[in-house]
Structure formats: C-alpha cells, structure tokens
Coordinates of C-alpha atoms and ligand atoms in Angstrom, one line a residue:
X1 CA 160.0 69.3 173.3
X2 CA 163.2 71.4 173.9
X3 CA 164.9 71.4 170.1
X4 CA 163.9 75.0 168.8
X5 CA 165.9 76.3 171.6
X6 CA 168.4 74.2 171.5
X7 CA 169.3 75.0 167.6
X8 CA 168.1 79.0 168.0
X9 CA 170.5 78.8 171.1
X10 CA 173.6 77.2 168.3
X11 CA 172.5 78.7 165.4
X12 CA 172.8 82.8 167.6
X13 CA 176.7 81.5 168.9
X14 CA 177.1 80.6 165.7
X15 CA 176.0 84.1 164.3
X16 CA 177.9 85.5 167.5
X17 CA 181.0 83.8 166.5
X18 CA 180.8 84.7 162.7
X19 CA 180.0 88.7 164.0
X20 CA 183.7 88.3 165.7
X21 CA 185.2 86.5 162.4
X22 CA 186.3 83.2 163.9
X23 CA 186.4 81.2 161.0
X24 CA 185.4 77.6 161.0
X25 CA 183.7 77.1 164.7
X26 CA 180.2 79.1 163.3
X27 CA 180.0 76.3 161.4
X28 CA 179.8 72.8 163.4
X29 CA 177.8 75.2 165.5
X30 CA 175.0 75.4 162.5
X31 CA 175.0 72.2 161.3
X32 CA 174.7 70.9 164.6
X33 CA 172.0 73.2 165.2
X34 CA 170.9 72.3 161.4
X35 CA 171.4 68.6 162.1
X36 CA 169.2 69.5 165.6
X37 CA 166.3 71.2 163.6
X38 CA 165.7 67.0 160.8
X39 CA 166.0 64.8 164.3
X40 CA 162.3 64.9 164.7
X41 CA 162.9 63.4 168.2
X42 CA 163.3 65.2 171.6
X43 CA 166.5 65.9 172.8
X44 CA 165.4 64.8 175.3
X45 CA 165.5 61.8 175.0
X46 CA 169.5 61.5 173.5
X47 CA 170.6 63.3 176.6
X48 CA 168.8 60.6 178.9
X49 CA 170.7 57.9 177.5
X50 CA 174.0 60.0 177.5
X51 CA 174.0 59.8 173.5
X52 CA 174.2 63.5 172.4
X53 CA 177.2 62.4 170.5
X54 CA 175.8 60.2 168.6
X55 CA 173.3 63.8 166.5
X56 CA 175.5 64.1 163.8
X57 CA 177.4 66.8 164.1
X58 CA 177.5 67.0 168.5
X59 CA 181.4 66.7 168.9
X60 CA 182.1 66.6 172.9
X61 CA 181.9 70.0 173.3
X62 CA 179.1 70.7 171.7
X63 CA 177.3 68.3 173.2
X64 CA 178.6 69.6 177.1
X65 CA 177.1 72.7 176.1
X66 CA 173.4 71.2 175.7
X67 CA 173.5 69.4 178.4
X68 CA 173.7 72.8 180.6
X69 CA 170.4 74.1 178.4
X70 CA 169.0 70.7 179.4
X71 CA 169.5 71.0 183.3
X72 CA 170.1 75.2 184.2
X73 CA 167.7 76.3 180.5
X74 CA 170.7 78.3 179.3
X75 CA 174.4 79.0 178.4
X76 CA 176.6 80.8 180.2
X77 CA 179.3 80.6 177.3
X78 CA 176.8 82.9 175.2
X79 CA 175.6 85.4 178.0
X80 CA 179.4 85.3 177.7
X81 CA 179.1 86.4 174.0
X82 CA 176.2 88.4 174.3
X83 CA 177.8 90.8 176.5
X84 CA 181.5 91.1 173.9
X85 CA 178.8 92.4 171.1
X86 CA 176.9 95.3 170.7
X87 CA 173.8 94.2 172.7
X88 CA 170.4 94.3 169.6
X89 CA 173.2 93.5 167.1
X90 CA 172.3 89.8 166.6
X91 CA 168.9 90.7 166.5
X92 CA 169.6 91.8 163.5
X93 CA 170.6 88.3 162.9
X94 CA 166.8 87.3 162.4
X95 CA 166.4 89.1 159.4
X96 CA 167.2 86.3 156.4
X97 CA 169.6 88.1 153.6
X98 CA 170.9 90.1 156.2
X99 CA 174.0 87.7 157.3
X100 CA 177.0 88.3 160.3
X101 CA 179.7 90.2 157.9
X102 CA 176.7 92.6 156.9
X103 CA 174.9 92.7 160.0
X104 CA 178.6 93.6 161.0
X105 CA 179.0 96.5 158.6
X106 CA 175.7 98.4 159.7
X107 CA 176.9 98.5 163.1
X108 CA 180.5 99.9 161.5
X109 CA 179.6 101.9 159.3
X110 CA 175.9 103.7 161.0
X111 CA 175.7 102.3 164.2
X112 CA 173.1 100.0 163.3
X113 CA 172.4 97.8 166.6
X114 CA 168.5 96.7 166.7
X115 CA 165.6 96.5 164.3
X116 CA 164.2 99.6 165.4
X117 CA 167.2 102.4 164.1
X118 CA 167.5 99.7 160.8
X119 CA 164.2 100.3 159.9
X120 CA 164.8 103.7 160.4
X121 CA 167.9 103.9 158.1
X122 CA 165.9 101.5 155.6
X123 CA 163.2 104.1 155.6
X124 CA 165.8 106.9 154.8
X125 CA 167.4 105.1 152.4
X126 CA 171.3 104.9 153.7
X127 CA 171.7 101.4 153.0
X128 CA 171.3 101.4 149.9
X129 CA 174.7 103.5 149.7
X130 CA 176.3 100.9 151.6
X131 CA 179.0 98.6 149.9
X132 CA 178.3 95.5 149.1
X133 CA 174.3 96.2 149.8
X134 CA 172.1 98.7 146.9
X135 CA 169.0 99.7 146.1
X136 CA 168.1 96.5 145.3
X137 CA 169.3 95.1 148.9
X138 CA 167.8 97.5 150.7
X139 CA 164.4 96.8 149.5
X140 CA 164.9 93.2 150.4
X141 CA 165.6 94.1 154.3
X142 CA 162.9 96.1 154.2
X143 CA 160.6 93.1 152.9
X144 CA 162.0 90.7 155.0
X145 CA 162.1 93.0 157.4
X146 CA 158.3 93.4 157.3
X147 CA 157.8 90.0 156.8
X148 CA 159.5 88.8 160.1
X149 CA 157.5 91.6 162.1
X150 CA 153.9 89.9 161.2
X151 CA 155.2 86.9 161.3
X152 CA 156.0 87.9 165.0
X153 CA 152.1 88.7 165.3
X154 CA 150.7 85.5 165.2
X155 CA 152.4 82.4 165.4
X156 CA 152.7 79.4 163.0
X157 CA 149.7 76.9 163.1
X158 CA 152.5 74.4 162.9
X159 CA 154.1 75.3 165.9
X160 CA 150.3 76.4 168.4
X161 CA 148.8 72.7 167.4
X162 CA 151.0 70.7 169.0
X163 CA 151.0 72.8 172.1
X164 CA 147.5 73.1 172.0
X165 CA 146.8 69.8 171.8
X166 CA 148.7 68.9 174.7
X167 CA 147.0 71.1 176.6
X168 CA 143.8 69.6 175.7
X169 CA 145.4 66.4 176.6
X170 CA 146.5 67.1 180.3
X171 CA 142.8 69.4 180.3
X172 CA 141.2 66.1 179.6
X173 CA 142.5 64.1 182.0
X174 CA 140.7 66.8 184.8
X175 CA 138.4 64.3 186.2
X176 CA 135.9 67.1 186.3
X177 CA 135.9 68.5 183.0
X178 CA 133.7 67.1 181.0
X179 CA 134.6 68.2 177.4
X180 CA 137.5 70.1 176.5
X181 CA 137.6 71.3 172.8
X182 CA 139.5 74.2 170.5
X183 CA 137.3 76.4 168.8
X184 CA 138.9 79.6 167.5
X185 CA 141.0 80.1 164.3
X186 CA 143.3 77.3 165.9
X187 CA 140.1 74.7 165.3
X188 CA 139.7 76.9 161.5
X189 CA 142.8 75.4 161.4
X190 CA 144.2 78.7 160.0
X191 CA 147.8 79.2 158.6
X192 CA 148.3 81.7 162.1
X193 CA 146.8 82.3 165.2
X194 CA 146.5 84.7 167.5
X195 CA 146.1 83.3 170.5
X196 CA 144.5 79.7 171.7
X197 CA 140.2 79.7 172.4
X198 CA 139.4 76.9 174.9
X199 CA 135.7 75.3 176.0
X200 CA 135.0 73.2 178.1
X201 CA 132.1 71.5 180.4
X202 CA 132.3 70.9 183.8
X203 CA 130.2 71.9 187.2
X204 CA 133.7 72.3 188.7
X205 CA 134.4 75.4 186.6
X206 CA 136.0 76.6 190.1
X207 CA 138.8 73.5 190.5
X208 CA 139.7 73.1 187.1
X209 CA 140.7 77.2 186.4
X210 CA 142.8 76.9 189.2
X211 CA 144.5 73.9 187.5
X212 CA 144.6 76.7 184.1
X213 CA 146.0 79.2 186.0
X214 CA 148.9 77.0 187.9
X215 CA 150.3 74.8 185.1
X216 CA 153.7 74.6 185.0
X217 CA 153.8 76.1 180.9
X218 CA 151.6 79.5 181.9
X219 CA 154.8 81.7 182.4
X220 CA 152.0 84.9 183.5
X221 CA 147.9 84.9 184.4
X222 CA 146.0 87.1 182.5
X223 CA 142.9 86.6 183.8
X224 CA 140.7 84.7 186.0
X225 CA 137.5 84.5 186.7
X226 CA 134.6 81.6 186.9
X227 CA 133.6 80.8 183.8
X228 CA 136.4 82.2 182.2
X229 CA 140.5 82.6 182.5
X230 CA 142.8 83.7 179.8
X231 CA 147.0 82.3 180.6
X232 CA 149.9 83.0 178.4
X233 CA 151.9 80.5 178.0
X234 CA 156.5 80.2 177.8
X235 CA 155.8 79.5 173.9
X236 CA 154.2 83.4 174.0
X237 CA 150.5 82.0 173.0
X238 CA 147.9 83.4 175.2
X239 CA 145.2 81.0 175.6
X240 CA 141.4 81.5 176.4
X241 CA 139.6 78.7 178.8
X242 CA 136.1 79.3 179.0
X243 CA 134.0 77.4 180.8
X244 CA 130.4 76.8 179.4
X245 CA 126.7 75.1 180.1
X246 CA 126.3 71.5 178.5
X247 CA 122.6 73.3 176.9
X248 CA 125.3 76.2 175.7
X249 CA 127.7 74.1 174.0
X250 CA 127.3 74.1 170.9
X251 CA 126.6 77.8 170.0
X252 CA 129.4 78.2 172.5
X253 CA 131.3 76.2 169.2
X254 CA 130.3 78.4 166.9
X255 CA 130.5 81.8 167.6
X256 CA 134.0 81.0 169.0
X257 CA 135.0 79.7 166.3
X258 CA 134.2 81.6 163.6
X259 CA 135.5 84.2 161.7
X260 CA 134.1 86.8 162.7
X261 CA 132.0 88.0 159.1
X262 CA 130.8 84.1 158.9
X263 CA 129.4 84.6 162.6
X264 CA 127.8 88.1 161.7
X265 CA 126.0 86.6 158.6
X266 CA 124.6 83.3 160.4
X267 CA 123.3 85.8 163.2
X268 CA 122.0 88.0 160.6
X269 CA 120.3 84.8 159.3
X270 CA 119.0 83.7 162.2
X271 CA 117.2 87.2 162.4
X272 CA 115.8 86.5 159.4
X273 CA 113.4 83.8 160.0
X274 CA 112.5 85.8 163.6
X275 CA 115.1 84.4 165.7
X276 CA 118.2 84.9 167.7
X277 CA 121.9 83.5 167.9
X278 CA 124.3 84.3 170.4
X279 CA 126.9 82.6 172.2
X280 CA 124.5 81.7 174.4
X281 CA 122.0 79.8 172.2
X282 CA 119.6 79.9 169.5
X283 CA 116.3 81.7 170.7
X284 CA 112.9 82.7 169.1
X285 CA 111.5 85.2 172.1
X286 CA 113.0 83.8 175.0
X287 CA 112.7 79.8 174.5
X288 CA 115.8 78.3 173.8
X289 CA 115.1 76.0 170.4
X290 CA 119.2 75.1 169.4
X291 CA 122.1 75.4 171.7
X292 CA 123.3 71.3 172.1
X293 CA 124.9 71.7 168.8
X294 CA 126.5 73.4 166.3
X295 CA 124.8 71.0 163.7
X296 CA 121.4 71.6 165.7
X297 CA 121.6 75.4 164.8
X298 CA 122.4 74.8 161.4
X299 CA 119.6 72.5 161.0
X300 CA 117.4 75.0 162.5
X301 CA 118.8 78.1 160.2
X302 CA 118.1 75.2 157.1
X303 CA 121.5 74.6 155.9
X304 CA 124.4 72.7 156.4
X305 CA 126.7 72.5 159.0
X306 CA 129.6 74.1 157.2
X307 CA 133.4 72.3 158.7
X308 CA 135.1 74.8 161.0
X309 CA 137.9 74.8 158.1
X310 CA 136.2 76.8 155.7
X311 CA 133.9 79.2 157.8
X312 CA 135.6 82.4 156.4
X313 CA 132.1 84.0 154.3
X314 CA 134.0 83.0 151.2
X315 CA 131.0 81.8 149.7
X316 CA 130.1 78.6 152.4
X317 CA 126.9 79.9 153.6
X318 CA 125.5 80.4 150.5
X319 CA 127.4 76.7 149.1
X320 CA 125.5 75.3 152.5
X321 CA 121.6 77.2 152.4
X322 CA 121.2 75.0 148.7
X323 CA 122.5 72.2 150.2
X324 CA 126.0 71.9 147.8
X325 CA 129.2 71.5 150.2
X326 CA 130.4 68.3 149.1
X327 CA 131.9 66.2 151.5
X328 CA 135.7 68.1 152.9
X329 CA 138.7 65.2 152.2
X330 CA 138.7 63.6 155.6
X331 CA 141.8 64.0 158.6
X332 CA 142.4 59.6 158.2
X333 CA 142.0 59.6 154.3
X334 CA 145.5 59.4 153.2
X335 CA 147.4 56.4 151.9
X336 CA 151.3 57.5 151.0
X337 CA 153.0 60.7 151.1
X338 CA 154.8 61.5 147.2
X339 CA 157.3 64.1 149.5
X340 CA 160.1 62.4 151.5
X341 CA 163.8 63.1 152.2
X342 CA 165.7 60.5 152.9
X343 CA 170.2 60.1 154.4
X344 CA 171.1 60.3 150.7
X345 CA 170.3 63.6 150.9
X346 CA 169.8 66.2 153.6
X347 CA 167.4 64.2 155.2
X348 CA 168.4 62.3 159.0
X349 CA 166.5 58.9 158.3
X350 CA 167.5 55.7 156.3
X351 CA 165.1 55.2 153.3
X352 CA 164.4 51.7 155.6
X353 CA 163.7 53.7 158.6
X354 CA 160.6 55.8 157.0
X355 CA 159.2 53.1 155.2
X356 CA 158.5 51.1 158.2
X357 CA 157.3 54.7 160.0
X358 CA 155.2 54.5 156.8
X359 CA 153.5 51.0 157.5
X360 CA 153.7 51.9 161.0
X361 CA 151.0 54.7 160.0
X362 CA 148.8 52.3 157.6
X363 CA 150.8 53.7 154.2
X364 CA 150.5 51.4 151.1
X365 CA 153.4 53.4 149.6
X366 CA 155.4 56.3 150.5
X367 CA 157.6 58.3 147.5
X368 CA 161.2 59.3 148.6
X369 CA 162.4 61.8 146.7
X370 CA 165.6 63.1 147.7
X371 CA 167.4 66.5 146.2
X372 CA 168.8 66.6 142.7
X373 CA 172.3 67.4 141.7
X374 CA 172.1 71.7 142.0
X375 CA 170.5 71.2 145.1
X376 CA 174.0 71.9 147.0
X377 CA 173.2 73.1 149.5
X378 CA 170.5 69.6 150.4
X379 CA 173.1 66.6 149.3
X380 CA 171.8 66.9 146.5
X381 CA 172.5 63.3 144.2
X382 CA 174.2 63.3 140.8
X383 CA 173.7 60.8 138.7
X384 CA 176.2 58.2 140.1
X385 CA 174.4 58.2 143.4
X386 CA 170.2 58.1 142.1
X387 CA 171.4 54.8 140.5
X388 CA 172.5 53.7 143.6
X389 CA 169.9 54.8 145.4
X390 CA 167.2 53.3 143.3
X391 CA 168.8 49.8 143.4
X392 CA 168.6 49.8 147.0
X393 CA 164.6 50.4 146.6
X394 CA 165.2 47.6 144.8
X395 CA 165.9 45.8 147.3
X396 CA 164.1 47.0 150.0
X397 CA 160.5 46.7 148.2
X398 CA 162.1 42.9 148.6
X399 CA 161.6 42.7 152.3
X400 CA 157.5 44.9 151.8
X401 CA 154.6 42.5 150.6
X402 CA 151.6 45.4 150.4
X403 CA 153.6 48.3 150.6
X404 CA 156.3 49.8 148.3
X405 CA 158.6 52.6 148.2
X406 CA 157.8 54.6 144.8
X407 CA 161.1 55.9 143.0
X408 CA 161.4 59.5 142.9
X409 CA 163.3 62.6 143.4
X410 CA 162.8 65.8 143.7
X411 CA 164.0 67.4 140.5
X412 CA 165.4 72.0 140.7
X413 CA 163.7 73.7 138.2
X414 CA 166.8 75.3 136.9
X415 CA 167.1 78.7 135.9
X416 CA 166.6 78.4 132.3
X417 CA 163.7 76.0 132.8
X418 CA 165.8 72.4 132.7
X419 CA 165.4 70.2 134.7
X420 CA 168.1 68.8 136.9
X421 CA 168.6 65.4 134.9
X422 CA 168.1 63.9 131.7
X423 CA 165.1 62.6 130.4
X424 CA 167.0 59.0 130.4
X425 CA 167.2 59.4 134.5
X426 CA 164.0 60.7 134.9
X427 CA 162.4 58.1 133.0
X428 CA 163.7 55.5 136.2
X429 CA 162.1 57.5 138.1
X430 CA 158.0 56.1 139.5
X431 CA 157.7 60.0 140.9
X432 CA 159.2 63.2 139.4
X433 CA 159.2 65.9 141.5
X434 CA 159.5 69.3 140.2
X435 CA 160.4 72.7 142.4
X436 CA 162.5 76.1 142.0
X437 CA 165.6 76.3 144.9
X438 CA 167.3 78.8 143.6
X439 CA 167.0 82.4 141.2
X440 CA 163.3 82.9 143.7
X441 CA 163.3 86.9 142.4
X442 CA 163.1 86.7 138.6
X443 CA 159.9 88.1 136.8
X444 CA 157.1 86.8 136.7
X445 CA 157.0 86.9 133.0
X446 CA 160.5 85.2 132.9
X447 CA 159.1 82.7 136.4
X448 CA 156.4 81.8 134.8
X449 CA 158.2 81.0 131.7
X450 CA 160.9 78.8 133.3
X451 CA 158.3 77.1 134.7
X452 CA 155.4 76.1 132.2
X453 CA 158.8 75.1 129.8
X454 CA 159.9 72.4 133.1
X455 CA 156.2 71.5 133.9
X456 CA 156.5 70.5 129.3
X457 CA 158.4 67.5 130.3
X458 CA 156.9 64.6 129.6
X459 CA 158.4 63.3 133.4
X460 CA 157.1 65.7 136.0
X461 CA 154.2 64.8 137.9
X462 CA 154.0 66.8 140.5
X463 CA 154.6 70.3 141.3
X464 CA 156.4 70.4 144.4
X465 CA 155.6 73.8 146.9
X466 CA 154.3 75.9 143.8
X467 CA 154.7 79.3 144.8
X468 CA 158.4 78.5 147.3
X469 CA 156.9 80.5 150.3
X470 CA 158.8 80.4 153.5
X471 CA 156.9 82.5 156.6
X472 CA 159.0 85.2 157.1
X473 CA 161.5 84.2 155.6
X474 CA 160.7 84.7 151.8
X475 CA 157.5 86.1 150.3
X476 CA 155.6 84.0 146.9
X477 CA 157.4 83.8 143.8
X478 CA 156.0 86.1 141.6
X479 CA 154.1 83.7 138.6
X480 CA 150.6 84.1 137.1
X481 CA 149.2 80.5 138.8
X482 CA 146.4 80.6 136.9
X483 CA 148.3 80.5 133.2
X484 CA 150.3 77.5 135.7
X485 CA 147.4 75.9 136.6
X486 CA 147.0 75.9 132.9
X487 CA 149.9 73.7 132.2
X488 CA 149.0 72.1 134.5
X489 CA 146.0 70.7 132.9
X490 CA 147.1 70.5 130.1
X491 CA 150.3 68.6 130.8
X492 CA 148.5 66.8 133.9
X493 CA 150.5 68.2 136.2
X494 CA 149.3 67.3 140.2
X495 CA 150.1 71.3 141.8
X496 CA 151.8 70.0 146.0
X497 CA 150.3 70.7 149.2
X498 CA 153.2 71.1 151.0
X499 CA 152.8 70.2 154.7
X500 CA 156.0 71.7 156.3
X501 CA 154.1 74.0 158.4
X502 CA 156.6 76.8 157.6
X503 CA 155.4 76.5 153.7
X504 CA 152.2 75.1 153.8
X505 CA 151.8 75.8 150.2
X506 CA 149.3 76.1 148.1
X507 CA 147.4 78.3 150.5
X508 CA 144.4 77.8 151.2
X509 CA 142.8 80.0 147.9
X510 CA 145.0 79.4 145.5
X511 CA 143.8 74.8 146.3
X512 CA 140.0 76.8 145.1
X513 CA 141.4 78.6 142.5
X514 CA 143.5 75.3 141.5
X515 CA 140.0 73.4 141.5
X516 CA 138.6 75.7 139.6
X517 CA 140.5 74.4 136.2
X518 CA 140.0 70.8 137.5
X519 CA 142.6 69.9 139.0
X520 CA 143.9 67.0 141.9
X521 CA 146.7 67.0 144.1
X522 CA 149.3 65.6 146.0
X523 CA 149.5 66.6 149.6
X524 CA 153.6 65.6 150.4
X525 CA 155.4 66.6 154.3
X526 CA 159.1 66.8 152.2
X527 CA 159.2 65.2 155.7
X528 CA 162.9 65.3 156.1
X529 CA 162.8 62.8 159.0
X530 CA 160.7 60.0 159.7
X531 CA 158.4 61.3 162.1
X532 CA 157.9 64.3 160.7
X533 CA 155.4 62.2 158.4
X534 CA 152.8 63.1 160.8
X535 CA 153.4 66.5 160.0
X536 CA 150.0 65.3 156.8
X537 CA 148.3 66.7 159.4
X538 CA 148.5 70.2 157.8
X539 CA 149.0 69.4 154.2
X540 CA 145.2 67.6 155.0
X541 CA 143.8 70.9 156.3
X542 CA 145.1 73.0 154.3
X543 CA 143.2 71.0 151.7
X544 CA 140.1 71.0 153.9
X545 CA 140.2 74.9 153.7
X546 CA 140.6 74.9 150.1
X547 CA 137.2 72.7 149.6
X548 CA 138.6 69.8 148.9
X549 CA 137.2 66.1 149.2
X550 CA 139.4 63.3 148.9
X551 CA 138.8 63.1 145.2
X552 CA 140.9 65.8 144.8
X553 CA 143.7 64.5 146.5
X554 CA 145.9 61.7 144.3
X555 CA 147.6 60.0 147.7
X556 CA 143.5 59.4 149.4
X557 CA 144.1 56.5 146.5
X558 CA 145.3 53.0 146.7
X559 CA 148.6 51.7 145.8
X560 CA 146.9 49.6 142.7
X561 CA 145.2 53.0 142.3
X562 CA 147.9 54.7 141.8
X563 CA 148.8 53.2 137.7
X564 CA 145.4 55.9 137.2
X565 CA 147.4 58.7 138.1
X566 CA 150.8 58.8 137.0
X567 CA 152.1 57.9 133.3
X568 CA 155.5 56.1 134.7
X569 CA 153.6 53.6 137.1
X570 CA 151.6 50.3 136.5
Ligands
ZN601 ZN1 161.8 71.7 147.5
ZN602 ZN1 161.9 69.1 149.8

C-alpha cells in the first residue's frame, strides 16, 4: 500500500511548515494525512478513479501532490522544504513528545539538528534547563528516543505480516514451487520481527532463486546461492529463502521456527532419548527416523506438537511432555468484534458500512463503540449525539435478521477514576468499554486506584487496551496488573486483547497472567475503518501466544450466548 508512504510525506510537510512558523497549513496537511491513515483502502484506487478529492480533508492542492507522489515516487515540494531547514532537524520530529516548536528551540539554543546530537545533549542533561522543557520532559524525551531506536531495529508484526503473505503468494504461483511456508518469529507471531524466514520445497531451486532475487520489491540482494538466498526489500525487511528437501521439511521448519531456547531444549530431549535432532531430521545413528513433518518429530520425542505461537520455552515443552497442552483458539473462531469506531467519532466508515463488512466476514454481531465526550481529538460523542446514534442503531438493526449491531461506547476513564458518562447513559448501552486516553503518566498506585475505581462501576464490561502502550511512542502505563486482574475477576470484567498492531495490548505474558486469575478476554480490533476488521488476526495470534483456548475468548460465542457474558444483554 502506498498509503503509509503518502501519509508520512504529508506529516513531514506539516512538521516542516510548523517549524517555519507557517499558520493553518500544517493543520490542513495533518488532517489529510490522518484521513489517509484510516482510509483502510489502497489510495491508488482513488487515484485511478480520479477520486482523491473524495477523501475527507484532501482538496485540490493536496490531491495534486498525491498525484505527483504516485506518478513519480517523490514530491518536489517536500524536497524544496527539506532544503529550507537544517538537514536532520526533521529527524527530531520522529520523537513523539517533541513537536515542531520544541524541535526548533533545541536547534536555536543548542544547535541540535540530529538524533545523535540530541542523544548526546540528553546524556549531558543540557536540555532540562531550556525554557519549556524541565527535568521531567528531558527524561521523557530520553525514554521515547530509546523506544524509537528499539522500534527501528525490528518491524512490527502487523506491518511485516502482509508483506510476507504477499511474498508467499507470489512464490506459490511459481509452478516450480512445491511447498512454501513462512517460518521464524513471524510464524510464532511475535510482536516484532527481525527478518522473515521462508522455506520451500522445489526440484528447481535455481529458477526459484532467480525469481526471488529479481522481484520488483527487492532493493538489494544480500546473498544468492542454490539453497539459500537473502534479499532486502524496499520496506527494509530482510527475507531469507531456503530450499529444503521434502524428507527434511518438517525438521527444517522445526529448526527455523524456534525460538532458540525451544530448539535447544528439543535437541537436548532428543539426545536423552538416544537420537540426534538437526535441521535435516531426527536421526538414530545414521538412520533418519523422522523429518518430513514436525508432528512426527515431536511424536518420536514423546510429546505433543506445540503450536508455533507458544514455542518460546516458557513451559510449553514440559506441558507437552505431560500431554497437558490445551488446543489454542483457532484463527477462524471469532463470531464478532466488540471494539470498532464509526464516523460518529474518529472512524471513517459509517455504521452501516462496518456492519455490512462484519456480516460479510461471517460475524453474528458487531459492537460499535465510539469515543466518549472527553476524547476531543477523537471527536468523542456528547450525550445528545450518543442518543441519536443509539436510535440509528435501532433502525439499522431492523434490516438485519440473524445479525445484530450492539450499542457500545469506549468510555474514557477520567483522571479521578470516574467514567465519562453518567450511569443513566451507560445503562442504555449493551456493552461498555472503559479505557485510559489521558494522563498516562500517573504513578503506579494512583493509576491502579484510578482504573480500579472505574472498574467498580457496574456498567463496565470491558477494559480496553489495558496498558495503553503504543509501540515506538508510549510505554505501558504504570499499573499493578495483578490487582487490576483481581478487580476484573470480582466485577466480571473482561480485559481486552487489542488487535491494533501498534498496541497489541494486553501482551502475551500479561494474557497468561490474567488467565491464571481465571479471566476471559474480549479480542477487539479497535477498527477505525470497516476494512480494519481484518486485523482481528493479530489479536487472535496474540491470544494464542498467551495460551488461550477458544473458551477463554468471549467473542467466540454466538449471538445467542452473549447474554451469559454481558449483564445488559439478555
Ligand atoms: Zn482507545
Ligand atoms: Zn478504540
């Protein structure tokens, strides 16, 4: 998708204009960028139809610039703007808490125009004394700089997965390819990915390698050989392709799926049984006794075959040896989504578009949960608007037979622990999601009390994105999760597994902790566009990494069963 590239260019223009002190224009560019961000469709489709101006916030001028980017791959206007400011100054803006105004101060006062210089100044504590900064803000910038650097080394699962899937389907189209499987951390659905490992079986390895290393998307061939090649894609993702023999396929897949500790432990287990396990097979002496599939290898090791998502050596091997691994939630078992936003708040689809898309996927229900009034940036709904929305849902529901739109809201947990709507309003909803969208930096005790207070309101059903982390932008809020889970259990509240790829919140280890408290979860996409309902895959993979079975996830239940889980639904 070109969207990401275009929205980044528009944001950069906005930032540079703001540094230059230009008024209004930055806002216009940001608005357009934001709408492209939540478009959910490939912007090139709009371009082809000559309908770029149908995108909210895209007027004549911006549409022309998008034309230029799509046609030439670059934008003269941005090149010109970049020359007008110090070369690396715009680098600084990648740090979330550093807006254009602050970046300009850093440049004017300390001549900081690159991330390297910023890091140095932070280490020397030169920033806290600047006007408008202070010690806390210095600390904050440092933290975010670290987060950002970490984020750049690896790619988020949600970004890498579609790229890898597209690549896989391209390779699968080759008639020489017999089997193509993605291995490595991507197969384990780890939240960030270092590089992509693909295994293939083919009698014509050279032809596959020729194709692989000359694909359009390849920016650099790192290595090319008869059984292994590595390329760097334009997205900066490294992909390794290995051709293996059919008899060895399962062993190679087991070996390259990892993680490392899991692989080491399985090899040791094999040794104990008098075997040798390698990427070529399981051997007794020189004789291969298994290797074609992973299942036959694990069977010979006298254990269940753990699903890839849990191969992290965090207890799965011991459980598999005792035959105690439960079946993980299947990817196709979701019956509805509890967390979506329509154009009533900051989404870009109408309620009907979302509902039709949900019906199309085969869902039985969808909860449209727009933001509450305090979320101003997200165009939260005041009471009047919310009531109007509920009426519209009632009307819309008349047109569906076995499908239902659930009346929801994602209600802000205010700083004092109160909810953003009164109980009288909340009672009119089927499902109430509560979440933190402000004052992220409270100390642990206060934050835990704040959220616990909100969760003791009988109207709340789901704690949405419980830690409010955002990759590369914001760390987890400070909370005592164990306490929060206790409160959830006591008050019959479901923590959410949020599928937005920049959130993936709760994370896998926290899901396991919550499971120990006997909690069930709701997986929500937090879709801001009908197309984003597909992101549920990320949430399900996260649930699987957290060892959840089907019964642990509320939205594997049918519409009829929902009354068992939500007090306002009968
Ligand atoms: Zn939210
Ligand atoms: Zn949301």
